Coordinates of C-alpha atoms and ligand atoms in Angstrom, one line a residue:
Chain A
M1 CA 73.0 25.3 -126.2
T2 CA 69.2 25.4 -126.8
A3 CA 69.7 24.0 -130.3
K4 CA 71.7 21.0 -128.9
L5 CA 69.0 20.3 -126.3
A6 CA 66.3 20.5 -129.0
E7 CA 68.2 17.9 -131.1
R8 CA 68.1 15.4 -128.3
P9 CA 65.1 13.2 -128.1
A10 CA 62.8 14.5 -125.4
G11 CA 62.7 12.1 -122.5
A12 CA 62.0 11.9 -118.8
D13 CA 65.7 12.1 -118.1
L14 CA 66.1 15.3 -119.9
V15 CA 63.1 16.9 -118.1
R16 CA 64.3 15.9 -114.7
S17 CA 67.8 17.1 -115.1
G18 CA 66.4 20.3 -116.5
I19 CA 64.3 20.9 -113.4
R20 CA 67.1 20.0 -111.1
A21 CA 69.4 22.4 -112.9
Q22 CA 66.7 25.0 -112.7
A23 CA 66.3 24.6 -109.0
A24 CA 70.1 24.7 -108.4
N25 CA 70.3 27.8 -110.5
S26 CA 67.5 29.6 -108.8
S27 CA 68.7 28.7 -105.3
F28 CA 72.1 29.9 -106.3
A29 CA 70.6 33.2 -107.5
F30 CA 68.8 33.4 -104.2
V31 CA 71.8 33.0 -102.2
V32 CA 73.8 35.6 -104.2
R33 CA 70.9 38.1 -104.0
A34 CA 70.5 37.5 -100.3
A35 CA 74.2 38.1 -99.7
A36 CA 74.1 41.4 -101.7
V37 CA 71.0 42.6 -99.9
S38 CA 72.4 41.7 -96.5
V39 CA 75.6 43.7 -97.3
F40 CA 73.5 46.7 -98.1
V41 CA 71.3 46.2 -95.0
I42 CA 74.4 46.0 -92.8
L43 CA 75.7 49.2 -94.4
V44 CA 72.5 51.1 -93.8
L45 CA 72.3 49.8 -90.2
I46 CA 75.8 51.0 -89.5
V47 CA 75.0 54.5 -90.8
V48 CA 71.7 54.7 -89.0
T49 CA 72.9 53.4 -85.6
M50 CA 76.1 55.4 -85.7
T51 CA 74.4 58.6 -86.7
R52 CA 71.9 58.1 -83.9
E53 CA 74.7 57.7 -81.4
A54 CA 76.5 60.8 -82.8
W55 CA 73.4 62.8 -82.9
P56 CA 73.9 64.8 -79.6
A57 CA 77.3 66.1 -81.0
F58 CA 75.8 67.0 -84.3
W59 CA 73.0 68.7 -82.5
H60 CA 75.4 70.4 -80.2
S61 CA 77.8 71.8 -82.9
G62 CA 75.6 71.9 -86.0
L63 CA 77.5 72.5 -89.2
G64 CA 80.4 73.7 -87.1
F65 CA 81.1 70.0 -86.4
V66 CA 82.8 69.7 -89.8
T67 CA 83.8 73.3 -90.4
G68 CA 85.0 74.1 -86.9
T69 CA 88.7 74.1 -86.2
D70 CA 88.6 73.9 -82.4
W71 CA 88.4 70.6 -80.8
S72 CA 88.6 70.9 -76.9
P73 CA 86.1 68.6 -75.1
S74 CA 86.9 70.5 -71.8
A75 CA 85.4 73.6 -73.3
D76 CA 82.7 71.6 -75.1
L77 CA 84.0 72.6 -78.5
Y78 CA 83.8 70.0 -81.2
G79 CA 85.3 71.2 -84.5
A80 CA 86.5 68.2 -86.4
L81 CA 88.2 69.9 -89.3
P82 CA 91.8 69.4 -88.0
F83 CA 91.2 65.7 -87.9
V84 CA 89.6 65.6 -91.4
Y85 CA 92.6 67.6 -92.5
G86 CA 95.1 65.3 -90.8
T87 CA 93.5 62.2 -92.3
M88 CA 93.3 63.6 -95.8
V89 CA 96.9 65.1 -95.9
S90 CA 98.6 62.0 -94.3
S91 CA 96.7 59.7 -96.7
L92 CA 97.4 61.7 -99.8
M93 CA 101.0 62.2 -98.9
A94 CA 101.3 58.4 -98.3
L95 CA 99.6 57.8 -101.7
V96 CA 101.9 60.1 -103.6
L97 CA 104.9 58.4 -102.0
A98 CA 103.6 54.8 -102.3
L99 CA 102.3 54.9 -105.9
P100 CA 105.6 55.2 -107.7
V101 CA 107.3 52.8 -105.3
S102 CA 104.5 50.2 -105.8
I103 CA 104.5 50.6 -109.6
G104 CA 108.2 50.2 -109.5
I105 CA 108.1 47.1 -107.5
A106 CA 105.3 45.6 -109.6
L107 CA 107.2 46.4 -112.8
F108 CA 110.4 45.0 -111.4
I109 CA 108.7 41.7 -110.3
N110 CA 106.8 41.4 -113.6
E111 CA 109.1 42.7 -116.3
Y112 CA 112.6 43.2 -115.1
A113 CA 113.5 40.6 -112.5
P114 CA 114.7 37.2 -113.6
R115 CA 111.9 34.7 -113.6
R116 CA 113.2 32.8 -110.6
L117 CA 113.0 36.0 -108.4
R118 CA 109.4 36.5 -109.2
A119 CA 107.8 34.2 -106.6
P120 CA 110.1 35.3 -103.8
G121 CA 109.4 38.9 -104.7
V122 CA 105.7 38.5 -104.5
Y123 CA 106.0 36.6 -101.3
L124 CA 108.1 39.4 -99.7
V125 CA 105.6 42.1 -100.7
D126 CA 102.7 40.0 -99.3
L127 CA 104.7 39.5 -96.2
L128 CA 104.8 43.3 -95.6
A129 CA 101.0 43.3 -95.7
A130 CA 100.9 40.6 -93.0
I131 CA 102.6 42.7 -90.4
P132 CA 100.1 43.9 -87.8
S133 CA 99.6 47.7 -88.0
V134 CA 100.5 48.1 -84.3
V135 CA 103.9 46.8 -85.1
Y136 CA 104.3 49.4 -87.8
G137 CA 103.2 52.1 -85.3
L138 CA 105.7 50.9 -82.7
W139 CA 108.5 50.6 -85.2
G140 CA 107.7 54.0 -86.5
V141 CA 107.9 55.7 -83.1
L142 CA 110.8 53.7 -81.7
V143 CA 113.0 53.1 -84.7
L144 CA 112.1 55.0 -87.9
G145 CA 111.3 58.4 -86.2
P146 CA 114.4 58.6 -84.1
F147 CA 116.5 57.5 -87.0
L148 CA 115.0 60.1 -89.3
L149 CA 115.0 62.9 -86.8
P150 CA 118.5 64.3 -87.4
Y151 CA 117.9 64.3 -91.2
V152 CA 114.5 65.9 -90.8
Q153 CA 116.2 68.6 -88.6
K154 CA 118.7 69.3 -91.3
V155 CA 116.0 69.7 -93.9
A156 CA 114.1 72.0 -91.6
D157 CA 117.3 74.0 -91.0
T158 CA 118.1 74.4 -94.7
I159 CA 115.1 74.0 -97.1
G160 CA 112.9 75.0 -94.2
T161 CA 114.3 78.5 -94.0
W162 CA 113.8 79.3 -97.6
P163 CA 110.8 81.5 -98.5
V164 CA 107.7 79.6 -99.6
F165 CA 109.4 76.3 -98.7
S166 CA 109.3 77.1 -95.0
A167 CA 105.5 76.8 -95.1
V168 CA 106.0 73.1 -95.7
F169 CA 109.4 72.2 -94.4
G170 CA 109.9 74.7 -91.6
G171 CA 110.5 73.9 -88.0
P172 CA 110.0 73.3 -85.1
V173 CA 110.6 69.6 -85.7
G174 CA 109.0 66.9 -83.6
L175 CA 109.6 63.2 -83.4
K176 CA 105.9 62.5 -84.1
S177 CA 104.6 64.3 -87.0
M178 CA 102.3 64.3 -90.0
F179 CA 105.5 63.3 -92.0
L180 CA 106.2 60.3 -89.9
A181 CA 102.5 59.2 -90.1
A182 CA 102.6 59.6 -93.9
L183 CA 105.8 57.5 -94.1
I184 CA 104.4 54.8 -92.0
L185 CA 101.2 54.8 -94.1
T186 CA 103.3 54.7 -97.2
I187 CA 105.0 51.5 -96.1
M188 CA 101.6 50.0 -95.1
I189 CA 99.9 50.7 -98.4
V190 CA 102.7 49.7 -100.7
P191 CA 101.8 46.0 -100.5
I192 CA 98.2 46.4 -101.5
I193 CA 98.9 48.8 -104.3
T194 CA 101.8 46.7 -105.5
S195 CA 99.8 43.5 -105.5
I196 CA 96.9 45.0 -107.4
T197 CA 99.0 46.8 -110.0
R198 CA 101.0 43.7 -110.5
E199 CA 97.9 41.6 -111.1
V200 CA 96.7 44.2 -113.5
F201 CA 100.1 44.3 -115.3
D202 CA 99.8 40.5 -115.5
T203 CA 96.6 40.8 -117.6
V204 CA 98.3 42.8 -120.3
P205 CA 98.1 40.6 -123.5
A206 CA 101.5 39.2 -124.3
D207 CA 100.9 40.0 -128.0
Q208 CA 100.6 43.7 -127.2
K209 CA 103.9 43.6 -125.4
A210 CA 105.4 41.7 -128.3
A211 CA 104.0 44.3 -130.7
A212 CA 105.8 47.1 -128.8
V213 CA 109.0 45.2 -128.5
A214 CA 108.9 44.3 -132.3
L215 CA 108.6 48.0 -133.1
G216 CA 112.0 48.5 -131.4
A217 CA 110.8 49.7 -128.1
T218 CA 113.0 49.3 -125.1
R219 CA 111.5 47.6 -122.1
W220 CA 110.5 50.9 -120.5
E221 CA 109.0 52.2 -123.8
M222 CA 107.1 48.9 -123.9
V223 CA 105.8 49.4 -120.5
R224 CA 104.7 52.9 -121.3
G225 CA 103.2 52.0 -124.7
A226 CA 101.6 48.6 -123.9
V227 CA 101.4 48.0 -120.1
F228 CA 100.3 51.4 -118.8
P229 CA 97.6 52.1 -121.2
H230 CA 96.1 48.7 -120.7
S231 CA 96.3 49.0 -116.9
R232 CA 95.0 52.4 -116.4
N233 CA 91.7 51.4 -114.7
G234 CA 93.3 48.9 -112.6
M235 CA 95.9 51.4 -111.4
V236 CA 93.1 53.8 -110.5
A237 CA 91.4 51.0 -108.5
A238 CA 94.7 50.3 -106.8
V239 CA 95.1 53.9 -105.8
L240 CA 91.6 54.1 -104.4
L241 CA 92.0 50.9 -102.4
G242 CA 95.3 52.3 -101.1
L243 CA 93.7 55.6 -100.1
G244 CA 90.8 54.0 -98.4
R245 CA 93.3 51.8 -96.5
A246 CA 95.3 54.9 -95.5
M247 CA 92.3 56.9 -94.4
G248 CA 91.0 54.2 -92.2
E249 CA 94.3 53.2 -90.7
T250 CA 94.1 53.7 -87.0
I251 CA 96.6 52.4 -84.5
A252 CA 99.8 52.9 -86.4
V253 CA 98.8 56.5 -87.1
A254 CA 97.6 57.0 -83.5
L255 CA 101.2 56.0 -82.4
V256 CA 103.1 58.3 -84.7
I257 CA 101.1 61.4 -85.7
G258 CA 101.5 63.3 -82.5
S259 CA 97.9 63.8 -81.4
T260 CA 97.7 67.5 -81.8
A261 CA 94.6 68.9 -83.4
Q262 CA 95.8 71.6 -85.6
I263 CA 95.7 72.6 -89.2
T264 CA 99.2 73.4 -90.5
T265 CA 101.0 73.1 -93.8
R266 CA 104.2 72.1 -91.9
I267 CA 104.7 68.5 -92.4
F268 CA 107.2 68.1 -89.6
A269 CA 104.7 69.3 -87.0
P270 CA 102.5 67.0 -85.0
A271 CA 98.9 66.5 -86.3
D272 CA 96.0 64.2 -85.6
S273 CA 93.6 62.1 -87.7
M274 CA 90.0 61.1 -87.3
A275 CA 90.8 57.4 -86.7
A276 CA 93.7 58.2 -84.4
V277 CA 91.8 60.6 -82.1
I278 CA 89.0 58.0 -81.8
A279 CA 91.5 55.3 -80.8
N280 CA 93.4 57.6 -78.4
T281 CA 90.5 59.2 -76.6
F282 CA 87.3 57.1 -76.9
G283 CA 88.1 55.1 -73.8
E284 CA 87.8 58.1 -71.5
S285 CA 85.1 59.9 -73.2
S286 CA 81.5 60.3 -72.3
G287 CA 78.4 62.3 -73.1
V288 CA 78.8 64.8 -76.0
N289 CA 82.5 64.0 -76.3
R290 CA 81.7 60.4 -76.9
A291 CA 79.0 61.4 -79.4
A292 CA 81.4 63.7 -81.2
L293 CA 84.0 60.9 -81.5
I294 CA 81.3 58.6 -83.0
G295 CA 80.4 61.5 -85.2
L296 CA 84.0 61.5 -86.5
G297 CA 83.5 57.8 -87.3
V298 CA 80.4 58.7 -89.3
V299 CA 82.2 61.4 -91.2
L300 CA 85.2 59.1 -91.9
F301 CA 82.8 56.5 -93.2
A302 CA 81.1 59.0 -95.5
M303 CA 84.4 60.2 -96.8
T304 CA 85.5 56.8 -97.7
I305 CA 82.3 56.2 -99.5
V306 CA 82.8 59.5 -101.5
V307 CA 86.4 58.6 -102.3
N308 CA 85.2 55.2 -103.5
M309 CA 82.4 56.6 -105.6
A310 CA 84.8 59.2 -107.1
G311 CA 87.1 56.5 -107.9
Q312 CA 84.6 54.3 -109.6
F313 CA 83.6 57.3 -111.7
V314 CA 87.2 58.1 -112.7
A315 CA 87.8 54.4 -113.4
R316 CA 84.8 54.3 -115.6
R317 CA 85.8 57.5 -117.4
S318 CA 89.4 56.6 -117.8
G319 CA 88.1 53.2 -119.1
R320 CA 86.2 55.0 -121.9
K321 CA 89.3 57.2 -122.5
G322 CA 91.6 54.2 -122.4
A323 CA 89.9 52.8 -125.4
G324 CA 89.7 56.1 -127.2
T325 CA 93.1 57.7 -126.9
Chain B
M1 CA 128.6 32.2 -146.5
T2 CA 128.7 29.1 -148.6
V3 CA 125.5 27.2 -149.2
P4 CA 125.4 23.4 -149.2
A5 CA 124.7 22.0 -152.6
A6 CA 121.6 20.3 -151.4
L7 CA 119.8 23.6 -151.0
H8 CA 118.6 25.2 -154.1
V9 CA 119.4 28.8 -154.0
P10 CA 117.5 30.5 -156.8
P11 CA 119.5 29.7 -159.9
T12 CA 119.4 32.6 -162.3
E13 CA 121.2 35.8 -161.2
A14 CA 120.3 35.7 -157.6
P15 CA 119.5 39.1 -156.3
P16 CA 121.4 40.6 -153.4
T17 CA 120.9 39.0 -150.0
A18 CA 119.0 40.8 -147.2
L19 CA 119.3 38.1 -144.6
A20 CA 121.2 35.0 -144.4
T21 CA 121.4 32.1 -141.9
E22 CA 124.1 29.5 -141.5
G23 CA 123.6 26.4 -139.5
L24 CA 120.9 28.1 -137.6
G25 CA 119.2 26.2 -134.8
V26 CA 116.9 27.1 -131.9
Y27 CA 116.6 25.3 -128.6
Y28 CA 113.7 25.5 -126.3
G29 CA 115.4 24.3 -123.1
D30 CA 117.2 21.2 -124.0
W31 CA 115.2 20.4 -127.0
L32 CA 116.5 21.5 -130.5
A33 CA 113.2 22.6 -132.1
V34 CA 114.7 23.9 -135.4
D35 CA 118.0 22.5 -136.7
D36 CA 120.7 23.5 -139.1
I37 CA 118.9 26.1 -141.3
T38 CA 121.0 27.6 -144.0
L39 CA 119.5 30.0 -146.5
Q40 CA 119.8 33.3 -148.1
V41 CA 116.8 35.7 -148.3
P42 CA 116.9 38.0 -151.3
R43 CA 116.4 41.7 -150.9
H44 CA 113.2 43.4 -152.2
H45 CA 111.4 40.2 -152.7
I46 CA 108.7 38.3 -150.9
T47 CA 110.0 35.1 -149.4
A48 CA 107.5 32.6 -148.0
F49 CA 108.1 30.0 -145.3
I50 CA 105.7 27.0 -145.7
G51 CA 105.4 23.7 -143.9
P52 CA 103.3 21.7 -141.6
S53 CA 102.2 23.2 -138.3
G54 CA 104.8 22.9 -135.6
C55 CA 107.7 22.6 -138.0
G56 CA 109.3 25.8 -136.6
K57 CA 108.3 28.5 -139.1
S58 CA 107.5 31.0 -136.4
T59 CA 110.5 30.1 -134.4
L60 CA 112.7 30.6 -137.4
L61 CA 111.0 33.9 -138.3
R62 CA 111.6 35.2 -134.7
C63 CA 115.3 34.6 -135.1
F64 CA 115.5 37.4 -137.7
N65 CA 114.4 40.2 -135.3
R66 CA 115.6 38.5 -132.1
M67 CA 112.1 38.1 -130.7
N68 CA 113.2 34.7 -129.4
D69 CA 115.1 36.7 -126.8
L70 CA 111.8 37.3 -125.0
I71 CA 111.1 33.5 -124.7
A72 CA 112.5 32.1 -121.5
G73 CA 114.6 29.0 -122.4
A74 CA 114.9 29.8 -126.1
R75 CA 118.5 29.8 -127.3
V76 CA 119.8 30.3 -130.8
V77 CA 122.8 28.7 -132.3
G78 CA 124.5 29.2 -135.7
R79 CA 124.6 32.5 -137.5
V80 CA 122.1 35.0 -138.8
T81 CA 123.6 37.8 -140.8
Y82 CA 121.9 41.0 -141.9
G83 CA 124.1 42.7 -144.5
D84 CA 127.5 41.9 -143.0
V85 CA 126.4 42.1 -139.5
D86 CA 126.0 39.0 -137.2
L87 CA 122.7 39.7 -135.5
Y88 CA 123.7 37.5 -132.6
D89 CA 127.0 39.2 -132.0
D90 CA 127.4 40.4 -128.4
R91 CA 127.7 44.0 -129.5
I92 CA 124.3 44.0 -131.3
D93 CA 121.5 45.8 -129.6
P94 CA 118.3 43.8 -130.2
V95 CA 116.2 47.0 -129.9
Q96 CA 118.0 48.5 -132.9
V97 CA 117.7 45.2 -134.8
R98 CA 113.9 45.3 -134.4
R99 CA 113.7 48.9 -135.5
R100 CA 115.2 47.8 -138.8
I101 CA 113.4 44.5 -139.1
G102 CA 109.8 44.8 -138.2
M103 CA 107.2 42.3 -137.5
V104 CA 103.5 41.7 -138.1
F105 CA 101.9 39.0 -136.0
Q106 CA 99.4 36.3 -136.6
R107 CA 96.6 37.9 -134.7
P108 CA 96.1 41.5 -135.2
N109 CA 97.4 43.2 -132.1
P110 CA 96.9 46.9 -132.1
F111 CA 97.4 48.8 -128.9
P112 CA 94.2 49.8 -127.0
K113 CA 94.9 53.4 -128.3
S114 CA 93.6 55.5 -131.1
V115 CA 94.4 54.7 -134.7
Y116 CA 96.7 57.7 -134.8
D117 CA 98.6 56.8 -131.6
N118 CA 99.1 53.2 -132.8
V119 CA 101.0 54.4 -135.8
A120 CA 102.7 57.2 -133.9
Y121 CA 103.9 54.9 -131.1
G122 CA 107.0 53.6 -132.9
L123 CA 107.7 57.0 -134.3
R124 CA 107.7 58.5 -130.9
V125 CA 109.8 55.7 -129.5
H126 CA 112.4 56.4 -132.2
A127 CA 112.1 60.2 -131.9
M128 CA 110.8 60.4 -135.5
T129 CA 108.3 63.0 -134.4
E130 CA 109.1 65.7 -136.9
D131 CA 106.2 66.0 -139.2
L132 CA 104.4 63.3 -137.1
D133 CA 101.1 63.9 -138.7
D134 CA 102.6 63.5 -142.2
R135 CA 104.4 60.3 -141.3
V136 CA 101.3 58.8 -139.7
E137 CA 99.3 59.6 -142.8
D138 CA 101.9 58.3 -145.1
A139 CA 102.2 55.0 -143.2
L140 CA 98.4 54.6 -143.3
R141 CA 98.3 55.4 -147.0
R142 CA 101.0 52.8 -147.7
A143 CA 99.1 50.3 -145.7
A144 CA 96.0 51.0 -147.8
L145 CA 94.1 52.1 -144.7
W146 CA 94.1 55.8 -145.1
D147 CA 90.7 56.0 -146.8
D148 CA 89.1 53.8 -144.2
V149 CA 90.3 55.8 -141.2
K150 CA 91.2 59.3 -142.3
G151 CA 88.0 60.7 -140.5
A152 CA 88.5 58.6 -137.5
L153 CA 92.1 58.9 -136.5
K154 CA 91.2 59.6 -132.9
K155 CA 88.9 56.6 -132.6
S156 CA 90.0 53.5 -130.8
A157 CA 91.9 51.0 -133.0
L158 CA 89.9 48.3 -131.4
A159 CA 86.8 49.5 -133.2
L160 CA 88.3 48.5 -136.6
S161 CA 87.5 45.3 -138.3
G162 CA 90.1 42.5 -138.1
G163 CA 91.4 43.2 -141.6
Q164 CA 91.7 46.9 -140.9
Q165 CA 93.4 46.1 -137.6
Q166 CA 96.0 44.0 -139.4
R167 CA 96.5 46.7 -141.9
L168 CA 97.0 49.1 -139.0
C169 CA 99.6 46.8 -137.6
I170 CA 101.3 46.9 -141.0
A171 CA 101.1 50.7 -141.0
R172 CA 102.6 50.8 -137.5
T173 CA 105.4 48.6 -138.6
I174 CA 106.3 50.4 -141.8
A175 CA 106.0 53.9 -140.1
V176 CA 109.4 53.5 -138.5
E177 CA 110.8 52.8 -141.9
P178 CA 112.2 49.4 -141.5
D179 CA 114.3 47.6 -144.0
I180 CA 112.6 44.2 -143.6
V181 CA 109.1 43.2 -142.6
L182 CA 108.5 39.7 -141.1
M183 CA 104.9 38.5 -141.2
D184 CA 103.9 35.5 -139.3
E185 CA 100.7 34.1 -140.9
P186 CA 99.3 37.7 -141.1
C187 CA 96.1 36.6 -142.8
S188 CA 95.2 33.5 -140.7
A189 CA 92.7 35.4 -138.6
L190 CA 91.1 37.2 -141.6
D191 CA 88.4 36.5 -144.1
P192 CA 89.1 36.0 -147.8
I193 CA 88.4 39.6 -148.8
A194 CA 90.6 41.0 -146.1
T195 CA 93.2 38.5 -147.0
G196 CA 93.1 39.6 -150.6
R197 CA 93.7 43.2 -149.6
I198 CA 96.7 42.2 -147.5
E199 CA 98.2 40.3 -150.4
D200 CA 97.7 43.2 -152.7
L201 CA 99.3 45.4 -150.1
M202 CA 102.3 43.0 -149.9
Q203 CA 102.9 43.4 -153.6
E204 CA 102.9 47.2 -153.1
L205 CA 105.3 47.0 -150.2
R206 CA 107.7 44.7 -152.0
R207 CA 109.1 47.6 -153.9
D208 CA 110.4 49.2 -150.7
Y209 CA 110.9 46.4 -148.3
T210 CA 112.1 42.8 -148.1
I211 CA 109.2 40.7 -146.9
L212 CA 109.4 37.4 -145.1
I213 CA 106.1 35.7 -144.7
V214 CA 105.1 32.6 -142.8
T215 CA 102.0 31.0 -144.2
H216 CA 100.2 27.7 -143.9
N217 CA 98.2 28.5 -147.0
M218 CA 99.8 27.0 -150.1
Q219 CA 97.7 29.1 -152.5
Q220 CA 98.9 32.2 -150.7
A221 CA 102.5 31.2 -150.9
A222 CA 102.1 30.4 -154.6
R223 CA 100.3 33.6 -155.4
A224 CA 102.1 36.1 -153.3
S225 CA 105.7 35.0 -152.9
D226 CA 108.8 35.2 -155.2
Y227 CA 110.8 32.7 -153.3
A228 CA 109.7 29.9 -150.9
A229 CA 111.2 27.8 -148.3
F230 CA 109.7 24.4 -147.3
L231 CA 110.3 23.2 -143.8
T232 CA 109.1 20.0 -142.3
T233 CA 109.5 18.0 -139.1
E234 CA 111.6 15.0 -138.7
V235 CA 112.4 12.5 -136.0
D236 CA 116.1 12.5 -135.3
G237 CA 117.8 9.3 -134.2
D238 CA 117.9 9.9 -130.4
G239 CA 114.8 11.8 -129.2
D240 CA 111.3 11.0 -129.8
R241 CA 110.3 14.6 -130.4
R242 CA 110.3 15.9 -133.9
R243 CA 112.4 18.8 -135.0
G244 CA 112.1 21.4 -137.8
K245 CA 114.4 21.1 -140.8
L246 CA 114.6 23.1 -144.0
V247 CA 113.9 20.8 -147.0
E248 CA 114.0 23.1 -150.0
F249 CA 114.4 26.7 -150.8
A250 CA 113.8 28.0 -154.3
A251 CA 112.0 30.5 -156.5
T252 CA 108.4 30.0 -155.7
N253 CA 107.4 28.8 -159.2
E254 CA 110.3 26.4 -159.2
L255 CA 109.4 25.0 -155.9
F256 CA 105.8 24.5 -156.9
T257 CA 106.3 23.2 -160.4
H258 CA 109.6 21.3 -160.1
P259 CA 110.1 20.4 -156.4
Q260 CA 113.5 18.8 -156.0
D261 CA 112.7 16.8 -152.9
P262 CA 110.0 14.2 -152.7
R263 CA 108.9 15.5 -149.3
T264 CA 108.2 18.9 -150.9
E265 CA 106.4 17.3 -153.7
N266 CA 104.2 15.3 -151.3
Y267 CA 103.4 18.2 -149.2
I268 CA 102.5 20.4 -152.2
T269 CA 100.5 17.8 -154.0
G270 CA 98.9 16.7 -150.9
R271 CA 97.6 20.1 -150.0
F272 CA 97.6 21.8 -153.3
G273 CA 96.9 19.4 -156.2
Ligands
LIG1 N1 107.9 29.2 -126.4 C1 108.1 27.9 -126.7 N2 108.5 27.1 -125.8 C2 108.7 25.8 -126.0 N3 108.4 25.2 -127.2 C3 108.0 26.0 -128.2 C4 107.7 27.4 -128.0 N4 107.3 27.9 -129.1 C5 107.2 26.9 -130.0 N5 107.6 25.7 -129.4 C6 107.6 24.5 -130.2 O1 108.5 24.5 -131.2 C7 108.1 23.9 -132.3 C8 107.9 24.9 -133.5 O2 106.9 25.8 -133.2 P1 106.6 27.0 -134.1 O3 107.8 27.7 -134.5 O4 105.5 27.8 -133.5 O5 106.0 26.2 -135.4 P2 105.1 26.7 -136.6 O6 105.1 28.2 -136.6 O7 105.7 26.2 -137.8 O8 103.7 26.1 -136.4 C9 106.7 23.3 -131.9 O9 106.8 22.0 -131.6 C10 106.3 24.1 -130.7 O10 105.6 23.3 -129.9
LIG2 MG1 103.5 29.6 -136.3

């Protein structure tokens, strides 16, 4: 580039366009930097103002705000652990259910389906993402929950009576439950995980896939040998985005989780989540109760940041490993 | 499996045939890209496919291990026989075909895994995991790569040089003990020294395998092959697109010293003389 410029005779034209290009370049750099800085400023502002609003609750409960298990505003008790637990368990369950489904759909669309089904497949999955979350919530509580209830009851009556298993699948069984929330979340995060993994699978070099096939690999063996190793980082990113999505999901969970602040390993029991309790009770709250709900928001925010950072770390580490093993 | 008189099957005591084609053609969509190829590839020799770019050498090579199956719109007509099996028979499992007939590609394409896992991949796929370490070592030795990598088997294959990567791809291919190795311009992305090493390696491998190599390099074909097929492109009456045809197939020294077809002669002298 520089060599080429140097070969050209130096003239006014060359100098002027150079200056103009420089100016364009530096103003572009300025815009980019300003955008990055303003994002950071907004983040800090949110943390600071939210924390200030939540301060009375933090002051009131101290460390007990995150370790306490009792949340009853009437008794002025604000222990948020049941909500933290509900958020984490419902999101992780959803993730565990959604990941294989999403990878399956992504592989089907990319590797197995006839070429002409590809575009419709992508379109259908994207359509799932376009459904408003309140609709998911209503559908969950009006259709999916009642439909599943007899089967859930049967599971609780059989597997739920076995030793050990009863801790997870035991009754009593409710329409609204951690389980239903996890299922709805699963359906809601499948599109995002699918579309990211699919895009990552698309970047696998064709010659690596050809190499596997030429070695006598079946399609599945090719996927395991060439597609997965190449896509590991991207799949981690997809998982994290899905987890973030699930943790922050509010209205759908609020409608199906059962609004019961308790910590139980029984998935058919009602539970509650941070986002759901904020949505369900913020309107009628005041004073310390209001501050405590805002405090939940701050904790949720912190958790999503931690999840993200952990994910970045894993992604980077698996990146190094991906090249090494 | 009669061969038209126009094609010069190696005259003196032709060795047993590894692969044969009869009236083989390949369509891409409606277009017949390669037309009416009939030839017999001798066992345990190196057969080179030469010809101008776009004449269908890669397309032809991919017919031998059914890699054209992966290309949407590609369709093969005519027959390809391996031993006495028709490779395009409905009962044939292409996965099994590729295990017997391996392929090395134009650009080195190791997996983003360790050197060891690259070689072990095919072995694991085919459940040849008994003595896995020994098999991996043996394949690397036969590919003349062992001395380069023996201390770094767990290192990423992507850290190797281009020539080493290509030898790794050869090791990976021969690890599963194929019968035939197809090579599509395996040296075109390599420097002369790496190219020389691959050519030496081919001479070694020739004892155990039948090798089919596509090359655009006349010197390479002359140096490294026992038999050579010259393909070219021709315009057929109806269409305006050109299609690949086999012009001449003979022992390499015959083809280079006494080409029977003026087109072969022109091509060879144009590029070689
Ligand atoms: N996947 C494909 N789809 C359509 N046409 C193709 C495809 N691959 C190759 N061709 C065409 O077929 C002809 C032969 O190609 P190829 O076998 O790659 O030639 P060579 O290897 O001799 O250079 C060329 O005209 C090329 O454009
Ligand atoms: Mg080619």
